[in-house]
Short mmCIF file of C-alpha atoms and ligand atoms in Angstrom, two decimals:
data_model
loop_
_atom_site.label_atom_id
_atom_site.label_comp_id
_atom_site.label_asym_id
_atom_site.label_seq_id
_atom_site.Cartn_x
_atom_site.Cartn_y
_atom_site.Cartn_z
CA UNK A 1015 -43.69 -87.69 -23.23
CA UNK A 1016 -40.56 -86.57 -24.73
CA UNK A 1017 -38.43 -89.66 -26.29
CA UNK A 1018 -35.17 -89.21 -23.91
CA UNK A 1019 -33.38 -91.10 -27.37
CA UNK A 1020 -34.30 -88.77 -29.77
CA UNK A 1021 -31.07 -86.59 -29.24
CA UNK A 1022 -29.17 -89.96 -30.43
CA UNK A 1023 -31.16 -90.51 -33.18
CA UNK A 1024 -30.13 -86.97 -34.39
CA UNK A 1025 -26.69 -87.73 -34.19
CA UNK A 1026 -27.00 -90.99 -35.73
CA UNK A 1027 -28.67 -89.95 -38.51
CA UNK A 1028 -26.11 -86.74 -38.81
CA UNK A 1029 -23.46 -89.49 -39.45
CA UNK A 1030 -25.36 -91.63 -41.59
CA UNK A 1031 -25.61 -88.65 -44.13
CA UNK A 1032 -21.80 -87.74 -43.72
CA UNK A 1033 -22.86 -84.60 -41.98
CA UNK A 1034 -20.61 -84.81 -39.08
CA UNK A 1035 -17.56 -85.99 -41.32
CA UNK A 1036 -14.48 -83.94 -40.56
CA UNK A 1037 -13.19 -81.93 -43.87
CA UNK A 1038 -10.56 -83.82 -44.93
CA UNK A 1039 -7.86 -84.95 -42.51
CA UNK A 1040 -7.85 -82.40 -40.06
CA UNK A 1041 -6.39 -85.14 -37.36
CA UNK A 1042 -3.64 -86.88 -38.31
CA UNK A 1043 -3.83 -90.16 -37.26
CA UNK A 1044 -0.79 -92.56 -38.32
CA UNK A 1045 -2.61 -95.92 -38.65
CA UNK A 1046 -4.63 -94.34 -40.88
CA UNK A 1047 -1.85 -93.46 -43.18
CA UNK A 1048 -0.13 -96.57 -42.94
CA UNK A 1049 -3.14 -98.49 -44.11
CA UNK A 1050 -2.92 -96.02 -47.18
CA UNK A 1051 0.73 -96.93 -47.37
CA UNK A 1052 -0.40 -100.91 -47.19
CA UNK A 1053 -2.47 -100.56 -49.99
CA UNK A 1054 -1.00 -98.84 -52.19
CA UNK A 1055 2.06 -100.81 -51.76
CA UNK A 1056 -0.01 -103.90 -52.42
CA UNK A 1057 -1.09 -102.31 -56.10
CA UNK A 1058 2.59 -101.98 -56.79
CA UNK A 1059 3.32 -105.32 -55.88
CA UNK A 1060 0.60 -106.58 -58.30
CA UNK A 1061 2.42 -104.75 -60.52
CA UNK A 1062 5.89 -105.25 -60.31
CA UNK A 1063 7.35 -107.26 -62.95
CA UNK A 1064 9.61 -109.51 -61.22
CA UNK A 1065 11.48 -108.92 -57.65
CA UNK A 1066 14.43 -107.67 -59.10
CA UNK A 1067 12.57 -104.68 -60.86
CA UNK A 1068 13.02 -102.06 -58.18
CA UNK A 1069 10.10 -99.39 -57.97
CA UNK A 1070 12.44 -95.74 -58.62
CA UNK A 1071 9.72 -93.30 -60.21
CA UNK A 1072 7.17 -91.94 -61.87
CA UNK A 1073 7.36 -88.52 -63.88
CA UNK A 1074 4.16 -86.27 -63.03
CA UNK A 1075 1.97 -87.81 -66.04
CA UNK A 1076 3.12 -91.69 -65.13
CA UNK A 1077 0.72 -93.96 -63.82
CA UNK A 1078 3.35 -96.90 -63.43
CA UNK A 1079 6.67 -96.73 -61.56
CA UNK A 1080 9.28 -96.74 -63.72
CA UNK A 1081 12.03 -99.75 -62.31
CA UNK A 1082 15.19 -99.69 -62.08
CA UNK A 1083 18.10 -102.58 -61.24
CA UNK A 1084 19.58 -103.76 -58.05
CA UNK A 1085 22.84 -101.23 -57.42
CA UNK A 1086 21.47 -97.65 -58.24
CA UNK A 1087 20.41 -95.53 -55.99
CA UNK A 1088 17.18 -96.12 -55.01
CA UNK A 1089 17.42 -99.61 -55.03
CA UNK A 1090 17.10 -100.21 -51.46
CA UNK A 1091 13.93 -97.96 -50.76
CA UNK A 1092 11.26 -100.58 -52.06
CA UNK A 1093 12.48 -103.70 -49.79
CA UNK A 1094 12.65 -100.88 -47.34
CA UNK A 1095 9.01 -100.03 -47.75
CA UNK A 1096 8.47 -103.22 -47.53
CA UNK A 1097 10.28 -104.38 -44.11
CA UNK A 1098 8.48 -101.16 -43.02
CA UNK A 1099 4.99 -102.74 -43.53
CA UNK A 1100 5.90 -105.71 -42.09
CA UNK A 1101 7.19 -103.72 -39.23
CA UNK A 1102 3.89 -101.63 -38.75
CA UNK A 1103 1.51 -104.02 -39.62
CA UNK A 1104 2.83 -107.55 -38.45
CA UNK A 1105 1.49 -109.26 -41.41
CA UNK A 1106 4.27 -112.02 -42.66
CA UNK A 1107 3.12 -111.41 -46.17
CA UNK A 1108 5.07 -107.92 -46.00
CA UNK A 1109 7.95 -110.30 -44.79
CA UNK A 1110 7.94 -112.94 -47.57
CA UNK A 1111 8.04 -109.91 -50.20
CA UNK A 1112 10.58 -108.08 -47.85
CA UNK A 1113 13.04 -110.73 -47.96
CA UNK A 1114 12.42 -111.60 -51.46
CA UNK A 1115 13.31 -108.32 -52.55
CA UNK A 1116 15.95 -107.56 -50.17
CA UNK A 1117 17.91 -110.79 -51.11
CA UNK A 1118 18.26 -109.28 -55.04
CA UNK A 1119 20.66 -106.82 -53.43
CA UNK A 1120 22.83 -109.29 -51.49
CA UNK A 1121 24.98 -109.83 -54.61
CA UNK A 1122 25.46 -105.98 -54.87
CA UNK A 1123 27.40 -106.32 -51.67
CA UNK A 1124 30.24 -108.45 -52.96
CA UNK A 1125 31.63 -105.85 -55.54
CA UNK A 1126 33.35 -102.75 -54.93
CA UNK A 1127 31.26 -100.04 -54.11
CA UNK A 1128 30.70 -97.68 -57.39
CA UNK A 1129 29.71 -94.62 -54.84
CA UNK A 1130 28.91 -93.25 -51.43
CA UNK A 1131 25.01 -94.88 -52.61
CA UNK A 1132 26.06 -98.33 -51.06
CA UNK A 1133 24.81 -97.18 -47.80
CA UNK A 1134 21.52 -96.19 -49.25
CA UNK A 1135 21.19 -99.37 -50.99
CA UNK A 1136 22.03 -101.24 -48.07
CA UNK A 1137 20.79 -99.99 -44.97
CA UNK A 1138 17.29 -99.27 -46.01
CA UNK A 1139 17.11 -102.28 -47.39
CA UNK A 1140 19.06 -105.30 -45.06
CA UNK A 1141 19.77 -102.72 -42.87
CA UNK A 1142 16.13 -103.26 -41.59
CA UNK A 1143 15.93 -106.36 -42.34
CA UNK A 1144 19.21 -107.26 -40.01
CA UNK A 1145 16.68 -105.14 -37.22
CA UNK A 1146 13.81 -107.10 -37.77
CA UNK A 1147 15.17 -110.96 -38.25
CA UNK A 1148 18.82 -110.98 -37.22
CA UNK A 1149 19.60 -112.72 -39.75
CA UNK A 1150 23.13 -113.01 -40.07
CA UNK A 1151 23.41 -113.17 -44.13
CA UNK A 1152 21.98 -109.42 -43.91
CA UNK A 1153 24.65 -108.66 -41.53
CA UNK A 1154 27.75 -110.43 -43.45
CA UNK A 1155 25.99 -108.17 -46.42
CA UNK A 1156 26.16 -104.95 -44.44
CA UNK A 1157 29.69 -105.78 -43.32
CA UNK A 1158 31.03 -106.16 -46.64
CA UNK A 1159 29.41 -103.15 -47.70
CA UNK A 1160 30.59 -100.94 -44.32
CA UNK A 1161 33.80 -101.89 -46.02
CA UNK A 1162 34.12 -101.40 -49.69
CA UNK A 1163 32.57 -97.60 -48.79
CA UNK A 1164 35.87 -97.06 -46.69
CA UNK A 1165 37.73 -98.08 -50.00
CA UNK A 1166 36.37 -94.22 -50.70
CA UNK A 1167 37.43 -92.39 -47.87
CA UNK A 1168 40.65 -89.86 -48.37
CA UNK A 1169 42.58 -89.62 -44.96
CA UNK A 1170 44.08 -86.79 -46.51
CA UNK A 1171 40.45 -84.63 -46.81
CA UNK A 1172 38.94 -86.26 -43.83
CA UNK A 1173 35.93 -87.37 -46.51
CA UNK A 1174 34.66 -89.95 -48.80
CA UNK A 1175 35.14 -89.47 -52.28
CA UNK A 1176 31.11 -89.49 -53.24
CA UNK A 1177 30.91 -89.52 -56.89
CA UNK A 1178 34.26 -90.86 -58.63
CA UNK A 1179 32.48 -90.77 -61.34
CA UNK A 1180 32.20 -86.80 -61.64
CA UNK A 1181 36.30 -86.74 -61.07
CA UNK A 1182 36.78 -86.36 -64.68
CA UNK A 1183 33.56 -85.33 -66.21
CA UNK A 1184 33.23 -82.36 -63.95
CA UNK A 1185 36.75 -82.06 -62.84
CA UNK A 1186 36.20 -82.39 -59.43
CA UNK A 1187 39.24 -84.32 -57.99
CA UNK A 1188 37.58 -84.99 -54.74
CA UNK A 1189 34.38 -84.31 -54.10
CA UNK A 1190 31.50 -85.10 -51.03
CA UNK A 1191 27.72 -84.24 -51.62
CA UNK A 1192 25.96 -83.82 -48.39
CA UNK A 1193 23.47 -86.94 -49.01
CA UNK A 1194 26.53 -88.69 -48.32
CA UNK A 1195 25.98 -87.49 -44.91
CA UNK A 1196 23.70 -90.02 -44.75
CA UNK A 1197 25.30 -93.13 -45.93
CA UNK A 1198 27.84 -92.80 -42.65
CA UNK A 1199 25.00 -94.53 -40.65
CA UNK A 1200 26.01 -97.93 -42.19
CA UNK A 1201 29.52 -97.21 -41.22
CA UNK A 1202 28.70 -96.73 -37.34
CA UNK A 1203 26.43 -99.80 -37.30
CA UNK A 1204 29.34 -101.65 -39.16
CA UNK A 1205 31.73 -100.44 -35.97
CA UNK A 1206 29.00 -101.93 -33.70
CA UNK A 1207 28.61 -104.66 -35.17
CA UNK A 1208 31.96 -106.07 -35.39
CA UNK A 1209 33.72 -103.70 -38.60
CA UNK A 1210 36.35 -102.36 -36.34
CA UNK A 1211 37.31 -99.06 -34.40
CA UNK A 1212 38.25 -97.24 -38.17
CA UNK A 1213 34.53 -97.25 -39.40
CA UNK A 1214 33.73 -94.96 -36.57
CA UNK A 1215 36.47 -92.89 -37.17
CA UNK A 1216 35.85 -92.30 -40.47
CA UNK A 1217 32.35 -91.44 -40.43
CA UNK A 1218 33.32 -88.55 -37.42
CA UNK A 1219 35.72 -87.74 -39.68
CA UNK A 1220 33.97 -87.60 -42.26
CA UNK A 1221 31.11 -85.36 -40.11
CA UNK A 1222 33.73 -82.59 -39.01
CA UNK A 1223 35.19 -81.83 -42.15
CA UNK A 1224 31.64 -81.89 -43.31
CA UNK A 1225 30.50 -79.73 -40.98
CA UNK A 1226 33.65 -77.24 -41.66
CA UNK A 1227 33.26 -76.89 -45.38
CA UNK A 1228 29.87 -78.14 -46.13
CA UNK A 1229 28.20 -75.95 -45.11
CA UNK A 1230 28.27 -71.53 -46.00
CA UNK A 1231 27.86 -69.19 -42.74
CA UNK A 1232 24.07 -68.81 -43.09
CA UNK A 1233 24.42 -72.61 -42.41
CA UNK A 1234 22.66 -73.45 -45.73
CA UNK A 1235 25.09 -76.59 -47.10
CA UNK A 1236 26.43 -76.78 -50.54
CA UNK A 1237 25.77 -80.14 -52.62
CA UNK A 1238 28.80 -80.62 -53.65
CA UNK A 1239 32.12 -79.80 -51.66
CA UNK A 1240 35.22 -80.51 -53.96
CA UNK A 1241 38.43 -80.46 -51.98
CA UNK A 1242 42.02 -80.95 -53.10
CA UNK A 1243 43.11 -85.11 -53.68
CA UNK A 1244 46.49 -84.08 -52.42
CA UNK A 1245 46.46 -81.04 -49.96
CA UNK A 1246 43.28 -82.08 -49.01
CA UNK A 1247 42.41 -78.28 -49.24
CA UNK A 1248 38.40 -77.54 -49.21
CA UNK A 1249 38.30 -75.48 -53.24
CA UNK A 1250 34.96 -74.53 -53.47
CA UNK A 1251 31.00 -75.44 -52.75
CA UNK A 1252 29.04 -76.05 -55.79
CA UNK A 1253 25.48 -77.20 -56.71
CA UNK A 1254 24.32 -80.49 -58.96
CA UNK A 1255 21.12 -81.06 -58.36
CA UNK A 1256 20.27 -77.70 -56.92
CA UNK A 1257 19.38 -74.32 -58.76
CA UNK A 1258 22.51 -72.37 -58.15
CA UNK A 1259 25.87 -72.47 -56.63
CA UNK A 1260 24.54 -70.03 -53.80
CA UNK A 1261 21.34 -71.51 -53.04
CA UNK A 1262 19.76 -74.11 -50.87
CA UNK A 1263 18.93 -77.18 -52.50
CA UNK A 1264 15.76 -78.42 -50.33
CA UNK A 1265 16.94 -82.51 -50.27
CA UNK A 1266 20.21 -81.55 -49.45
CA UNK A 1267 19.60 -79.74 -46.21
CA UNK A 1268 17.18 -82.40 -45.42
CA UNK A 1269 19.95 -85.29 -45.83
CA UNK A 1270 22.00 -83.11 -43.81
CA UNK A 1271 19.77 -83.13 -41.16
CA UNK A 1272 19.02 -86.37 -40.77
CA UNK A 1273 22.77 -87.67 -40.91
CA UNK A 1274 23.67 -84.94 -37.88
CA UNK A 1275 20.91 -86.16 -36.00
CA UNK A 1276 21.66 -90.11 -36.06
CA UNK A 1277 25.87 -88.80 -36.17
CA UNK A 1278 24.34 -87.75 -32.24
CA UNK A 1279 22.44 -90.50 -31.81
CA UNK A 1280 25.80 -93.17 -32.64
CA UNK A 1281 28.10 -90.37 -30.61
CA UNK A 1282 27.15 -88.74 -28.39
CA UNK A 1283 28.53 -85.97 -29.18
CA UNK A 1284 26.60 -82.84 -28.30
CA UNK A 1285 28.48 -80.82 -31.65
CA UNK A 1286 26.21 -83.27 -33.85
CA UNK A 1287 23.28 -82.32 -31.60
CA UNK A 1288 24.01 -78.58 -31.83
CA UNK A 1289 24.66 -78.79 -35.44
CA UNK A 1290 21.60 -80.56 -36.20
CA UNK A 1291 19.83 -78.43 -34.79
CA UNK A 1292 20.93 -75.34 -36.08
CA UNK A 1293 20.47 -76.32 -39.58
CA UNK A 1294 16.93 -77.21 -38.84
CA UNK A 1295 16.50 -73.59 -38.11
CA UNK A 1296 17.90 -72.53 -41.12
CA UNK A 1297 15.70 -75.18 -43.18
CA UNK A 1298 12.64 -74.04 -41.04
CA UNK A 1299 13.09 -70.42 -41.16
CA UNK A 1300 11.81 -70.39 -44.76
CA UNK A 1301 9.26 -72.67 -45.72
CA UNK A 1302 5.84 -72.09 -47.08
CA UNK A 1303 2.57 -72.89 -44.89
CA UNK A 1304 1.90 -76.14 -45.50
CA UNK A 1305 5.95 -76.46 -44.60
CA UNK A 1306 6.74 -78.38 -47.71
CA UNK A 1307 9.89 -76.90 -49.28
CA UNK A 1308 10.33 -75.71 -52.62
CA UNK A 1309 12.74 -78.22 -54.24
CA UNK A 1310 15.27 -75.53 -54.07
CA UNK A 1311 14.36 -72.44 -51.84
CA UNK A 1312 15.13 -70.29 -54.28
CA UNK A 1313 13.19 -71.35 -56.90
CA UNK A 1314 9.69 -69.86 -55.15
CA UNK A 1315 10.89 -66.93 -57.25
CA UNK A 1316 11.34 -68.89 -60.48
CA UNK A 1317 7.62 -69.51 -62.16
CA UNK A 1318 8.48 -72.59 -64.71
CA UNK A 1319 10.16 -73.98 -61.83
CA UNK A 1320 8.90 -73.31 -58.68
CA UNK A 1321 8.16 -76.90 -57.63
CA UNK A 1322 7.70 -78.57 -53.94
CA UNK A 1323 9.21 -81.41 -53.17
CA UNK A 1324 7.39 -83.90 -50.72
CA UNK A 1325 10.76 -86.21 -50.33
CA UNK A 1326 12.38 -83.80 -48.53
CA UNK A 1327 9.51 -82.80 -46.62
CA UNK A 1328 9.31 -86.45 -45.19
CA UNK A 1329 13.03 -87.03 -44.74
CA UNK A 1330 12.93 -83.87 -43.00
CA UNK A 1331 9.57 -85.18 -40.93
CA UNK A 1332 11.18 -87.95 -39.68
CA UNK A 1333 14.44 -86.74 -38.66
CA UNK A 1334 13.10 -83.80 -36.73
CA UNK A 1335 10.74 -86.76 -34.45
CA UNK A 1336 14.35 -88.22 -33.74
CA UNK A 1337 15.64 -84.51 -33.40
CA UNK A 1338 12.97 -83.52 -31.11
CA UNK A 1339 13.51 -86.36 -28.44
CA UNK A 1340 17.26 -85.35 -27.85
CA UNK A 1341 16.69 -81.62 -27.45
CA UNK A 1342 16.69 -80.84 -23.52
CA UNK A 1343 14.94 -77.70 -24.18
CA UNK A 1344 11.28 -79.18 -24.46
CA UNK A 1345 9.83 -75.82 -25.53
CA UNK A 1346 12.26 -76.38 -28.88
CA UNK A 1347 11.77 -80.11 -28.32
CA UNK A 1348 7.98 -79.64 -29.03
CA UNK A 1349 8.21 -77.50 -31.27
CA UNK A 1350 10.36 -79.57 -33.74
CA UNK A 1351 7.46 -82.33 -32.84
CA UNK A 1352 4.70 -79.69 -33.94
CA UNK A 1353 6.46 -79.06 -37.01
CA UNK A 1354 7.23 -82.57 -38.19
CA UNK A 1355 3.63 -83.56 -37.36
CA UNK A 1356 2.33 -80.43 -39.38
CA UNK A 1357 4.63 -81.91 -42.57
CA UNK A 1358 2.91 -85.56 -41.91
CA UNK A 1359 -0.01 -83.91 -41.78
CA UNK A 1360 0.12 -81.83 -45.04
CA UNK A 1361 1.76 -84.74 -47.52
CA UNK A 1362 -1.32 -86.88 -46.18
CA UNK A 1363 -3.92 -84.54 -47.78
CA UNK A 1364 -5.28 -84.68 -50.74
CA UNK A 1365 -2.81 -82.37 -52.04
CA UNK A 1366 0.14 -84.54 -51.57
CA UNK A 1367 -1.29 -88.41 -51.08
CA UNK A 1368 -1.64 -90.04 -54.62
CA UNK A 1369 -4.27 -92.21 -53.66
CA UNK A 1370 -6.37 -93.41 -56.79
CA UNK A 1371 -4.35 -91.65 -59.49
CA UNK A 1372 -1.19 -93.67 -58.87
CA UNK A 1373 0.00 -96.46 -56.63
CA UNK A 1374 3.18 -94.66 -55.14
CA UNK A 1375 1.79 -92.76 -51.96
CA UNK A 1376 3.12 -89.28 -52.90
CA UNK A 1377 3.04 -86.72 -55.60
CA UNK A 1378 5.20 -83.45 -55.76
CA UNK A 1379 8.20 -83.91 -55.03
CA UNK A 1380 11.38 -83.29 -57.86
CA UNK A 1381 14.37 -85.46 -58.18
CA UNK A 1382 16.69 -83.73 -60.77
CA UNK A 1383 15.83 -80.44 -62.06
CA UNK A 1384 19.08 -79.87 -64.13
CA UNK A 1385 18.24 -82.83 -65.81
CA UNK A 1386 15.03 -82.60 -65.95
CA UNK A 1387 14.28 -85.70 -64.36
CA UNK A 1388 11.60 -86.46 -61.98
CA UNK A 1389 9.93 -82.79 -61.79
CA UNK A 1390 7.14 -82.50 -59.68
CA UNK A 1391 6.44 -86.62 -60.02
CA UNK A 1392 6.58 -89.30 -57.43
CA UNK A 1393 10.12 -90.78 -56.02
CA UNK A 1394 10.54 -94.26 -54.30
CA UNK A 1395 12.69 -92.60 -51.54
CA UNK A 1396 10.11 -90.11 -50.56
CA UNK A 1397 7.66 -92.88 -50.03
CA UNK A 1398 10.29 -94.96 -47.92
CA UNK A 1399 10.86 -91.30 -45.41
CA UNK A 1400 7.07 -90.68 -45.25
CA UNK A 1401 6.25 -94.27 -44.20
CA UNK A 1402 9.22 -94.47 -41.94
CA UNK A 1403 7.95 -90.81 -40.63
CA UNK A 1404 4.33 -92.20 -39.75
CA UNK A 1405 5.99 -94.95 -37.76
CA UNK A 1406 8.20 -93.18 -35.86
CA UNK A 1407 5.26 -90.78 -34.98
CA UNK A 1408 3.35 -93.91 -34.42
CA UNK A 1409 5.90 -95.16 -31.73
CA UNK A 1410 6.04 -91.58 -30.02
CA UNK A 1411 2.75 -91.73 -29.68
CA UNK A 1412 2.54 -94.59 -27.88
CA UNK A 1413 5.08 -93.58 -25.47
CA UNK A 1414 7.72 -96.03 -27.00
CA UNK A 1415 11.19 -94.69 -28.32
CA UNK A 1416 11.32 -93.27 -31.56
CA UNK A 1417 13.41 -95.87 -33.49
N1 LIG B 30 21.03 -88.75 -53.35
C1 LIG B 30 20.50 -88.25 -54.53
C2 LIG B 30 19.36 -87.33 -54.32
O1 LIG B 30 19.01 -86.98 -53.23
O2 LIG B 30 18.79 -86.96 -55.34
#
């Protein structure tokens, strides 16, 4: 008689000897990635010198992060990572190290802000933190910091004065890079949360004249827009971290999308909405298959330096799952899903995830070309985007709202 469980046995043994595994993660499946995240965050901890040494980056043949101080840049994006784990995962470990690492940025908050960067530093960091504990010494922190970025803003130009640092040594009197598109989210919590009526204005402000000058008619932006101190004149649009004047620097578009989006999220305003969408298009329109950019889309064309970069790949990712749930068109609407879950989906093969060669979770992506700094290595902030990507896609998934 024929042994009705010899069909399972087949199977069974077909998995037993890998034969039925999928090639490499075909389905992307967020958990999944997260767990990566978790563990690879928990060789960096391990590793980490003391709380105040701030993961930043590791150049392409680094097998260690390089660490940098409470106050630059990327300060914020480890405690980030960390509130992020603790978000996803639930596990008060994440927490303890979370708070730990958030609270060596407190002080940062009680001196005048160097540069636009205080809302990186702070939002990613207490920013979450405030979200996930209420805990009011993150919001007196955010506060303070909502405020010393206004000491920045030129009523004249409509903008904040990014980089006073480049007045002199480049000569540009005033000038606003488009990542500081982003840094106007801690000004609109600030107005909800007690700042006053001005934050708000100032980071619509702030938008529009972005928006107006920021940006050339193919709706690629510039990096740097320097305007006039006293006429408050837009001069000219020029590149820093980009390859040319002309061309579109990859990060910068993707900063620029993400700030429109939330800008619609805080407003209302359907000109964010339309605007953020728009240069999605643009950013979309010419990307390679696996739709990670080139750092600069220009530089394809440019053999020693025709790089991707994976950070703005997942800044990009998770902005377009915000994007996607405020577009009324749900053809579009899906399609902006499909394409930020095809980004996930290629920085968490084997071509992009670090896995056993280094503990941040992604490789590729380039930080500062002219400088030669961070090319084609691993960056703190594109780790923060991705993880904050596979929650959001997480949430939509489960039918909950994306942030
Ligand atoms: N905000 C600096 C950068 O994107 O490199």
């Amino acid at each position: 008689m024929k042994n009705p469980y010899f069909p399972l046995f087949i199977v069974m043994l077909f998995m037993a000897t890998g034969c039925f595994s999928e090639p490499e993660k075909a389905t992307l499946i967020p958990d999944r990635e997260i767990k990566y995240c978790s563990l690879q965050a928990g060789i960096t901890l391990k590793d980490q010198p003391a709380a105040d040494s701030l993961p930043h980056a590791m150049e392409r043949t680094d097998t260690r992060w390089q660490y940098t101080h409470p106050g630059s840049w990327t300060s914020g994006f480890w405690p980030g990572i960390l509130w992020y784990l603790y978000e996803a995962t639930g596990d008060p470990d994440w927490e303890t190290h979370a708070w730990y690492s958030s609270e060596t940025l407190l002080p940062v908050t009680c001196k005048k802000a160097r540069s636009h960067d205080i809302g990186f530093i702070t939002m990613c960091s207490l920013g979450n933190g405030y979200r996930l504990t209420g805990d009011t010494i993150y919001r007196e922190a955010l506060l303070r910091a909502a405020h010393s970025l206004t000491a920045l803003y030129n009523p004249v130009v409509g903008t904040i004065l990014s980089w006073p640092g480049m007045v002199a040594a480049e000569g540009w009197p005033h000038n606003t890079i488009i990542d500081n598109m982003m840094n106007l989210e801690l000004l609109l919590w600030a107005s909800k949360n007690g700042g006053g009526e001005e934050l708000y204005q100032i980071a619509v402000s702030h938008a529009d004249c972005t928006m107006e000058n920021g940006f050339r008619d193919d709706l690629t932006s510039y990096h740097v827009a320097v305007y006039d101190t006293i006429t408050g004149d837009f001069i000219r649009g020029v590149t820093h971290q980009g390859l040319y004047d002309h061309s579109m620097w990859a990060r910068g578009q993707a900063w620029g999308i993400y700030g429109y989006t939330f800008m619609y999220r805080e407003t209302g305003e359907e000109r964010y909405l339309d605007f953020a969408s728009r240069i999605t298009d643009t950013y979309l329109s010419e990307l390679p298959q696996d739709l990670v950019p080139y750092w600069d889309f220009m530089a394809v064309s440019v053999p020693d330096k025709a790089f991707r970069d994976a950070s703005a790949a997942a800044i990009t990712a998770s902005a377009l799952l915000e994007l996607s749930t405020y577009i009324k068109d749900q053809e579009r609407s899906s399609s902006y899903r499909k394409s930020a879950e095809q980004m996930l989906a290629s920085l968490s093969s084997e071509a992009y995830q670090a896995r056993s060669e280094k503990s941040a979770f992604l490789l590729h992506s380039v930080g500062h070309m002219p400088k030669e700094r961070e090319v084609d290595g691993s960056i703190i902030y594109a780790d923060y985007y991705y993880l904050e990507a596979l929650i959001r896609l997480k949430r939509l998934q489960e039918g909950k709202p994306v942030i």
